[in-house]
Amino acid sequence: MNALPGAARPAQIVTSRETGRPPRWLPFLVLGIGLLAISFGAILARFAQANGLPSLAIATLRLGLAALIVTPLALWQSGRTLRALTRRQVLLTGGAGFFLAVHFATWITSLEYTSVASSTALVTTNLLWIGIASFVLFGERPGSLMLVGIVISLSGSLLIFWSDSRASVAGSAPLLGNFLALAGSWCFSAYLLIGRRLRASLPLPAYVWLAYGSAALFLVLGCQVSGTALAGYSGAAYLVALGMALGPQLLGHTSYNWSLRHVSPTFVAVVTLGEPVGSAVLAWLFFGESFAPAQAVGFVLLLAGIYLAARGEGR
């Protein structure tokens, strides 16, 4: 026998409080805030490069400073969890940190060779790779509305890339830059998939500290091997690096990591497809990188695909 409509709502609220689940709208709001913060990532990276910071140093400082900032919170809230880590959790954390390190190293380097629009459009194609991996590895089948959103969003990304390449905007070696951005997308896909498994058993401060910290260690090792210095740059360069740690990394990526416990990694990947829109608009404002009408159509497709995917995820 069906319950009365008026009686169902209080029961649902009690169940939600008992299970500790947030309201259904909260993950979508958090992801929106994270997307806005992450859209500044490419812009700040360009500013850091203009101030003399090498790409590998930018990636290292971004993650290293973020890990240092979150350390007190992680030790205070999750000290007992961190001391009780299993061997499997340590190995998975190392894997997540490795892929996150390679993601930032390749993607930030790509900005030296290609435009912001192309770089961000390609690095956010992780939706495709996560969808394939989730189906092959975990047997997860996205719903019909989610699939439509995926197709429309990817079409928008491809249109942005195609239009940008025809316009010959920025970049001394677009082919190399585009490949590096694509490699960054593969690595970020692996990072999200591993993160989903870890977030099921680790609180957010512990996971963020472990993932960002281990990624920073891998990047420091990369700097040592390549001879990239981390000291001796201007105060403005370090200020931009700090801004990247606070904004795109801690606010942006941490929003994504929090959401992994409440929505699927496929949907998180769909939301990241909105980054080219924000980054391209900001690149136009700060660097004068104009975009063609076809790119504007691509932006509209991206946003429409995200909306449809959100509807599918909500169902």
CSV table of C-alpha atoms in Angstrom, one decimal:
chain,number,residue,atom,x,y,z
A,1,MET,CA,0.0,0.0,0.0
A,2,ASN,CA,1.4,3.4,-1.0
A,3,ALA,CA,2.1,6.0,1.6
A,4,LEU,CA,0.3,9.3,1.6
A,5,PRO,CA,2.3,12.0,-0.3
A,6,GLY,CA,2.3,14.3,2.7
A,7,ALA,CA,3.7,11.6,4.9
A,8,ALA,CA,6.5,10.5,2.6
A,9,ARG,CA,8.5,13.6,2.7
A,10,PRO,CA,9.3,13.6,6.5
A,11,ALA,CA,10.3,10.0,6.3
A,12,GLN,CA,12.7,10.7,3.5
A,13,ILE,CA,14.3,13.6,5.4
A,14,VAL,CA,14.8,11.3,8.5
A,15,THR,CA,16.3,8.6,6.3
A,16,SER,CA,18.7,11.1,4.8
A,17,ARG,CA,19.8,12.4,8.1
A,18,GLU,CA,20.2,8.9,9.5
A,19,THR,CA,22.4,7.8,6.6
A,20,GLY,CA,24.4,11.1,6.6
A,21,ARG,CA,23.7,11.7,3.0
A,22,PRO,CA,23.6,15.4,1.8
A,23,PRO,CA,20.6,16.8,0.0
A,24,ARG,CA,20.4,15.7,-3.6
A,25,TRP,CA,21.1,19.2,-4.9
A,26,LEU,CA,24.2,19.7,-2.9
A,27,PRO,CA,26.7,17.7,-5.0
A,28,PHE,CA,25.5,19.6,-8.1
A,29,LEU,CA,26.1,22.9,-6.4
A,30,VAL,CA,29.5,21.8,-5.2
A,31,LEU,CA,30.5,20.6,-8.6
A,32,GLY,CA,29.4,24.0,-10.1
A,33,ILE,CA,31.6,25.9,-7.7
A,34,GLY,CA,34.5,23.5,-8.4
A,35,LEU,CA,34.1,24.0,-12.1
A,36,LEU,CA,34.2,27.8,-11.8
A,37,ALA,CA,37.4,27.5,-9.7
A,38,ILE,CA,39.1,25.1,-12.1
A,39,SER,CA,38.3,27.3,-15.1
A,40,PHE,CA,41.0,29.7,-13.7
A,41,GLY,CA,43.6,26.9,-13.8
A,42,ALA,CA,44.8,27.4,-17.4
A,43,ILE,CA,44.8,31.2,-16.9
A,44,LEU,CA,46.9,31.1,-13.8
A,45,ALA,CA,49.3,28.6,-15.4
A,46,ARG,CA,49.8,31.0,-18.3
A,47,PHE,CA,50.5,33.8,-15.9
A,48,ALA,CA,53.0,31.6,-14.0
A,49,GLN,CA,54.8,30.7,-17.3
A,50,ALA,CA,54.9,34.4,-18.2
A,51,ASN,CA,56.6,35.0,-14.8
A,52,GLY,CA,59.4,32.5,-15.6
A,53,LEU,CA,58.1,29.4,-13.8
A,54,PRO,CA,58.7,26.2,-15.8
A,55,SER,CA,55.7,24.0,-16.4
A,56,LEU,CA,57.0,21.2,-14.2
A,57,ALA,CA,57.7,23.6,-11.4
A,58,ILE,CA,54.2,25.1,-11.7
A,59,ALA,CA,52.6,21.6,-11.3
A,60,THR,CA,54.9,20.8,-8.3
A,61,LEU,CA,54.2,24.0,-6.5
A,62,ARG,CA,50.5,23.8,-7.2
A,63,LEU,CA,50.1,20.4,-5.6
A,64,GLY,CA,52.9,20.8,-3.0
A,65,LEU,CA,51.4,24.0,-1.6
A,66,ALA,CA,47.9,22.5,-1.6
A,67,ALA,CA,49.1,19.5,0.4
A,68,LEU,CA,50.9,21.7,2.9
A,69,ILE,CA,47.8,23.9,3.4
A,70,VAL,CA,45.5,20.9,4.0
A,71,THR,CA,48.0,19.1,6.3
A,72,PRO,CA,46.7,20.5,9.6
A,73,LEU,CA,43.1,19.8,8.8
A,74,ALA,CA,43.9,16.2,7.6
A,75,LEU,CA,45.9,15.4,10.8
A,76,TRP,CA,43.3,17.0,13.1
A,77,GLN,CA,40.2,15.4,11.5
A,78,SER,CA,41.6,12.1,10.1
A,79,GLY,CA,44.8,11.4,12.1
A,80,ARG,CA,43.5,8.1,13.4
A,81,THR,CA,42.4,7.0,9.8
A,82,LEU,CA,45.8,7.9,8.4
A,83,ARG,CA,47.6,5.9,11.1
A,84,ALA,CA,45.4,2.9,10.3
A,85,LEU,CA,45.9,2.8,6.5
A,86,THR,CA,46.0,-0.6,5.0
A,87,ARG,CA,48.6,-1.7,2.4
A,88,ARG,CA,46.0,-1.6,-0.3
A,89,GLN,CA,45.0,1.9,0.5
A,90,VAL,CA,48.6,3.0,0.5
A,91,LEU,CA,49.2,1.4,-2.9
A,92,LEU,CA,46.0,2.9,-4.4
A,93,THR,CA,46.9,6.3,-3.0
A,94,GLY,CA,50.3,6.1,-4.6
A,95,GLY,CA,48.7,5.2,-7.9
A,96,ALA,CA,46.2,8.1,-7.7
A,97,GLY,CA,49.1,10.5,-6.8
A,98,PHE,CA,51.2,9.2,-9.8
A,99,PHE,CA,48.4,9.7,-12.3
A,100,LEU,CA,47.5,13.1,-10.8
A,101,ALA,CA,51.2,14.2,-11.1
A,102,VAL,CA,51.5,13.1,-14.7
A,103,HIS,CA,48.1,14.8,-15.5
A,104,PHE,CA,49.3,18.2,-14.3
A,105,ALA,CA,52.8,17.8,-15.8
A,106,THR,CA,51.5,17.0,-19.3
A,107,TRP,CA,48.5,19.4,-19.3
A,108,ILE,CA,50.4,22.5,-18.0
A,109,THR,CA,53.2,21.8,-20.5
A,110,SER,CA,50.6,21.6,-23.3
A,111,LEU,CA,49.7,25.3,-22.6
A,112,GLU,CA,53.2,26.2,-23.9
A,113,TYR,CA,52.4,24.8,-27.3
A,114,THR,CA,48.7,25.2,-28.0
A,115,SER,CA,45.8,27.5,-27.2
A,116,VAL,CA,43.9,27.5,-23.9
A,117,ALA,CA,40.7,26.4,-25.8
A,118,SER,CA,42.3,23.4,-27.5
A,119,SER,CA,44.2,22.3,-24.4
A,120,THR,CA,41.2,22.4,-22.1
A,121,ALA,CA,38.8,20.9,-24.6
A,122,LEU,CA,41.1,17.9,-25.0
A,123,VAL,CA,42.1,17.5,-21.4
A,124,THR,CA,38.5,17.3,-20.4
A,125,THR,CA,37.7,14.4,-22.8
A,126,ASN,CA,38.2,12.1,-19.7
A,127,LEU,CA,34.4,11.6,-19.9
A,128,LEU,CA,34.9,9.2,-22.9
A,129,TRP,CA,37.7,7.2,-21.3
A,130,ILE,CA,36.0,7.0,-17.9
A,131,GLY,CA,32.8,5.8,-19.5
A,132,ILE,CA,34.6,3.1,-21.4
A,133,ALA,CA,36.7,2.0,-18.4
A,134,SER,CA,33.6,2.0,-16.1
A,135,PHE,CA,31.8,-0.3,-18.5
A,136,VAL,CA,34.8,-2.6,-19.1
A,137,LEU,CA,36.1,-2.8,-15.6
A,138,PHE,CA,33.0,-2.4,-13.4
A,139,GLY,CA,30.1,-3.3,-15.8
A,140,GLU,CA,28.5,0.1,-15.2
A,141,ARG,CA,26.0,1.1,-17.9
A,142,PRO,CA,25.1,4.8,-18.1
A,143,GLY,CA,21.4,5.6,-18.6
A,144,SER,CA,20.0,6.8,-21.9
A,145,LEU,CA,19.8,10.5,-20.8
A,146,MET,CA,23.4,10.3,-19.5
A,147,LEU,CA,24.5,8.8,-22.9
A,148,VAL,CA,22.8,11.6,-24.8
A,149,GLY,CA,24.6,14.1,-22.6
A,150,ILE,CA,27.9,12.4,-23.2
A,151,VAL,CA,27.5,12.4,-27.0
A,152,ILE,CA,26.4,16.1,-27.0
A,153,SER,CA,29.2,17.2,-24.7
A,154,LEU,CA,31.9,15.3,-26.6
A,155,SER,CA,30.5,16.8,-29.8
A,156,GLY,CA,31.0,20.3,-28.3
A,157,SER,CA,34.5,19.5,-27.3
A,158,LEU,CA,35.4,18.2,-30.8
A,159,LEU,CA,33.9,21.3,-32.4
A,160,ILE,CA,35.9,23.6,-30.1
A,161,PHE,CA,39.1,21.7,-31.0
A,162,TRP,CA,38.3,21.7,-34.7
A,163,SER,CA,37.5,25.4,-34.8
A,164,ASP,CA,40.5,26.3,-32.8
A,165,SER,CA,42.9,24.3,-35.0
A,166,ARG,CA,41.5,25.9,-38.2
A,167,ALA,CA,41.9,29.4,-36.7
A,168,SER,CA,45.6,28.7,-35.9
A,169,VAL,CA,45.4,30.3,-32.5
A,170,ALA,CA,48.5,30.5,-30.3
A,171,GLY,CA,51.0,27.8,-29.8
A,172,SER,CA,54.4,27.0,-31.4
A,173,ALA,CA,53.6,23.2,-31.8
A,174,PRO,CA,49.9,22.6,-31.7
A,175,LEU,CA,50.2,18.8,-32.5
A,176,LEU,CA,52.5,18.3,-29.5
A,177,GLY,CA,50.5,20.5,-27.2
A,178,ASN,CA,47.3,18.7,-28.2
A,179,PHE,CA,48.8,15.3,-27.6
A,180,LEU,CA,50.1,16.3,-24.2
A,181,ALA,CA,46.6,17.6,-23.3
A,182,LEU,CA,45.1,14.2,-24.4
A,183,ALA,CA,47.7,12.3,-22.3
A,184,GLY,CA,46.7,14.5,-19.4
A,185,SER,CA,43.1,13.4,-19.9
A,186,TRP,CA,44.0,9.7,-19.8
A,187,CYS,CA,45.8,10.2,-16.5
A,188,PHE,CA,43.1,12.2,-14.9
A,189,SER,CA,40.6,9.5,-15.9
A,190,ALA,CA,42.7,6.9,-14.0
A,191,TYR,CA,43.0,9.3,-11.1
A,192,LEU,CA,39.2,9.7,-10.8
A,193,LEU,CA,38.6,5.9,-11.1
A,194,ILE,CA,41.1,5.1,-8.3
A,195,GLY,CA,39.8,8.0,-6.3
A,196,ARG,CA,36.3,6.7,-6.3
A,197,ARG,CA,37.5,3.4,-4.7
A,198,LEU,CA,39.5,5.3,-2.1
A,199,ARG,CA,36.8,7.8,-1.3
A,200,ALA,CA,34.5,4.9,-0.3
A,201,SER,CA,36.7,4.2,2.7
A,202,LEU,CA,38.6,7.4,3.4
A,203,PRO,CA,37.2,10.8,4.6
A,204,LEU,CA,37.8,13.7,2.3
A,205,PRO,CA,40.7,15.5,4.3
A,206,ALA,CA,42.6,12.2,4.5
A,207,TYR,CA,42.2,11.4,0.8
A,208,VAL,CA,43.0,14.9,-0.4
A,209,TRP,CA,46.1,15.1,1.7
A,210,LEU,CA,47.3,11.7,0.5
A,211,ALA,CA,46.5,12.2,-3.1
A,212,TYR,CA,47.9,15.8,-3.4
A,213,GLY,CA,50.9,15.0,-1.2
A,214,SER,CA,51.9,11.8,-3.1
A,215,ALA,CA,51.5,13.6,-6.4
A,216,ALA,CA,53.7,16.4,-5.2
A,217,LEU,CA,56.4,13.9,-4.2
A,218,PHE,CA,56.3,12.4,-7.7
A,219,LEU,CA,56.6,15.8,-9.2
A,220,VAL,CA,59.5,16.8,-6.9
A,221,LEU,CA,61.3,13.6,-8.1
A,222,GLY,CA,60.6,14.7,-11.7
A,223,CYS,CA,62.1,18.1,-11.0
A,224,GLN,CA,65.2,16.4,-9.6
A,225,VAL,CA,65.6,14.1,-12.6
A,226,SER,CA,65.0,16.9,-15.1
A,227,GLY,CA,67.0,19.5,-13.3
A,228,THR,CA,64.1,21.9,-12.9
A,229,ALA,CA,64.6,24.3,-10.1
A,230,LEU,CA,61.9,25.1,-7.5
A,231,ALA,CA,63.6,28.2,-6.0
A,232,GLY,CA,65.0,31.5,-7.3
A,233,TYR,CA,61.9,32.8,-9.0
A,234,SER,CA,60.1,36.2,-8.5
A,235,GLY,CA,57.6,36.8,-5.8
A,236,ALA,CA,54.9,37.3,-8.4
A,237,ALA,CA,55.5,33.8,-9.7
A,238,TYR,CA,55.1,32.2,-6.3
A,239,LEU,CA,52.0,34.3,-5.6
A,240,VAL,CA,50.4,32.9,-8.8
A,241,ALA,CA,51.4,29.4,-7.8
A,242,LEU,CA,49.8,30.0,-4.4
A,243,GLY,CA,46.6,31.2,-6.1
A,244,MET,CA,46.6,27.9,-8.2
A,245,ALA,CA,46.9,25.9,-5.0
A,246,LEU,CA,44.1,27.7,-3.2
A,247,GLY,CA,41.7,28.1,-6.1
A,248,PRO,CA,41.8,25.5,-8.9
A,249,GLN,CA,43.4,22.9,-6.7
A,250,LEU,CA,41.9,23.1,-3.2
A,251,LEU,CA,38.6,24.6,-4.0
A,252,GLY,CA,38.2,23.1,-7.5
A,253,HIS,CA,39.6,19.6,-7.4
A,254,THR,CA,38.6,19.1,-3.8
A,255,SER,CA,35.0,19.8,-4.9
A,256,TYR,CA,35.3,17.0,-7.4
A,257,ASN,CA,36.8,14.6,-4.9
A,258,TRP,CA,34.0,15.3,-2.4
A,259,SER,CA,31.4,14.7,-5.1
A,260,LEU,CA,32.9,11.3,-6.0
A,261,ARG,CA,31.2,9.9,-2.9
A,262,HIS,CA,27.8,11.1,-3.9
A,263,VAL,CA,27.7,11.0,-7.8
A,264,SER,CA,29.3,8.7,-10.4
A,265,PRO,CA,32.8,9.4,-11.8
A,266,THR,CA,31.1,9.5,-15.2
A,267,PHE,CA,29.0,12.5,-14.2
A,268,VAL,CA,32.0,14.2,-12.6
A,269,ALA,CA,33.8,13.8,-15.9
A,270,VAL,CA,30.8,15.3,-17.7
A,271,VAL,CA,31.0,18.4,-15.5
A,272,THR,CA,34.7,18.8,-16.2
A,273,LEU,CA,33.7,19.3,-19.9
A,274,GLY,CA,32.4,22.8,-18.9
A,275,GLU,CA,36.0,23.9,-18.2
A,276,PRO,CA,36.8,24.8,-21.8
A,277,VAL,CA,33.9,27.3,-21.8
A,278,GLY,CA,35.1,29.1,-18.7
A,279,SER,CA,38.7,28.9,-19.6
A,280,ALA,CA,38.2,30.2,-23.2
A,281,VAL,CA,36.1,33.1,-22.0
A,282,LEU,CA,38.8,34.0,-19.4
A,283,ALA,CA,41.6,33.6,-22.0
A,284,TRP,CA,39.7,36.0,-24.2
A,285,LEU,CA,39.5,38.5,-21.4
A,286,PHE,CA,43.1,38.2,-20.2
A,287,PHE,CA,45.1,37.2,-23.3
A,288,GLY,CA,42.9,38.3,-26.2
A,289,GLU,CA,42.5,34.7,-27.4
A,290,SER,CA,39.4,35.2,-29.5
A,291,PHE,CA,37.1,32.2,-30.4
A,292,ALA,CA,35.3,31.6,-33.7
A,293,PRO,CA,31.5,31.2,-34.0
A,294,ALA,CA,31.9,27.5,-34.3
A,295,GLN,CA,33.6,27.5,-30.9
A,296,ALA,CA,30.6,29.3,-29.4
A,297,VAL,CA,28.4,26.6,-30.8
A,298,GLY,CA,30.7,24.1,-29.1
A,299,PHE,CA,30.3,25.8,-25.8
A,300,VAL,CA,26.5,25.7,-26.1
A,301,LEU,CA,26.7,22.0,-26.8
A,302,LEU,CA,28.9,21.4,-23.8
A,303,LEU,CA,26.6,23.1,-21.5
A,304,ALA,CA,23.5,21.4,-23.0
A,305,GLY,CA,25.3,18.0,-22.6
A,306,ILE,CA,26.1,18.7,-19.0
A,307,TYR,CA,22.5,19.7,-18.2
A,308,LEU,CA,21.2,16.5,-19.8
A,309,ALA,CA,23.8,14.4,-17.9
A,310,ALA,CA,22.8,16.1,-14.7
A,311,ARG,CA,19.1,15.2,-15.3
A,312,GLY,CA,20.2,11.6,-16.0
A,313,GLU,CA,22.3,11.5,-12.8
A,314,GLY,CA,19.5,12.9,-10.8
A,315,ARG,CA,17.2,10.1,-11.9
